[in-house]
């Protein structure tokens, strides 16, 4: 990590060194913006360090989220090239990107009917998903429970390893000349109605032409941020388990597997190195990141019902992270009502998936001052009373 010089000034100051902040900084530097600075007490942390890394815009689709679907599909299509470019830019660090596909399965007749409706929705939207009988699902994944009643196969919903992704982004930023400064932004500086930089926990001050707020669920809590400029970004807790599949049992699963068990969404993400990630709970518990016995029990119980052999695997890690959820659970991308302040937060459960498209869209805006068309539905000003999007929803 680098140190600031006295009176540091940046073309772009990024507040938040998680996966979104780092990717935006890297792309901004590539677009020719000089003196890009990222401030965070621990670069490469945040929710992505806990996330499983499913790249599943189709199988995660919910009704009413069509604009978010388009953004997710656009990002997913960029991922293979993004991962390859990042590996090269980081000096050869692998991101764990894997084209494996995803199946979503049903354990009872009610879940099967829900999946049938989702499949019909996919077809109306022109999405590529294939209906599976229970036997066909088990043929693809023999470890699935005999009671699986049916499912969907989405060949283009893949995965990446978020921890490797973060490591590669840190390295790529450093190699691109981005200054990664280990400090907390304790106050947004505003002069004459414009964001001009930040005061840091180290008592240093950084001024900037543009400030990107990418601090996840802490974004709207930054002291100095004028009221009403950014809607509240709430923390949504998610607990995740990591198991290890012994060599003799591999491949335990070949694809990502999703299901709804007792009304709770569950996913299993198998890595090529034998790691199996199980997640995730959804808890509105404020900023608490405690791993609870109940959360671990529920995940193991539901995973065992879906894949009975799961209880034979060693449990390597339990963890909890905070997803940043906006009021409509869609990201906040682009200029805010405060000139000079740009938002890149509120990605909720799609932060890792939306990393490539967020970085591209924000770098385009930072370099040109024009909001790309793909970002327009997601600008923070959509929550303003004067916003056409707000009026349309009234």
Coordinates of N, CA and C in Angstrom, one line a residue, residues 16 182 292:
X16 N -13.7 3.5 -0.5 CA -14.2 2.2 -0.4 C -13.3 1.3 -1.3
X182 N -4.3 3.1 3.0 CA -4.9 2.5 4.1 C -5.4 3.5 5.1
X292 N -23.9 -17.2 13.7 CA -24.8 -17.8 14.7 C -24.9 -19.3 14.5

